[in-house]
Amino acid sequence: MGQTSTMTIRLPETIKNKLEDLAQATDRSKAYLAAKAIEEFVTTQEWQIQAIQEAVKEADSPQAKFIEHDVVVKKMKARMARRKGK
């Protein structure tokens, strides 16, 4: 896990109680569960931000191709009608 440091946070009482119940049920400490939850949240957010930045970069490139919304809707309606007819 590497080096750790201490951090104080404020939680709504209901979340604190649920965390205590979960810690007891899983035989883990509240600190362990909170650290794992924060780690998972941060990892997900980092991935999402990176994916968004890559998508924006791709959309801004001269090679980017876009299709008008009404064209997509028309194609999707035609596709759904064909599937419904099967």
Tab-separated table of C-alpha atoms in Angstrom, residues 13 40 44 67 83:
chain	number	residue	atom	x	y	z
A	13	GLU	CA	-24.534	10.701	10.764
A	40	GLU	CA	-12.004	3.487	-5.874
A	44	THR	CA	-12.807	6.077	-11.401
A	67	ILE	CA	-23.236	13.175	-38.119
A	83	ARG	CA	-36.459	-4.958	-36.692
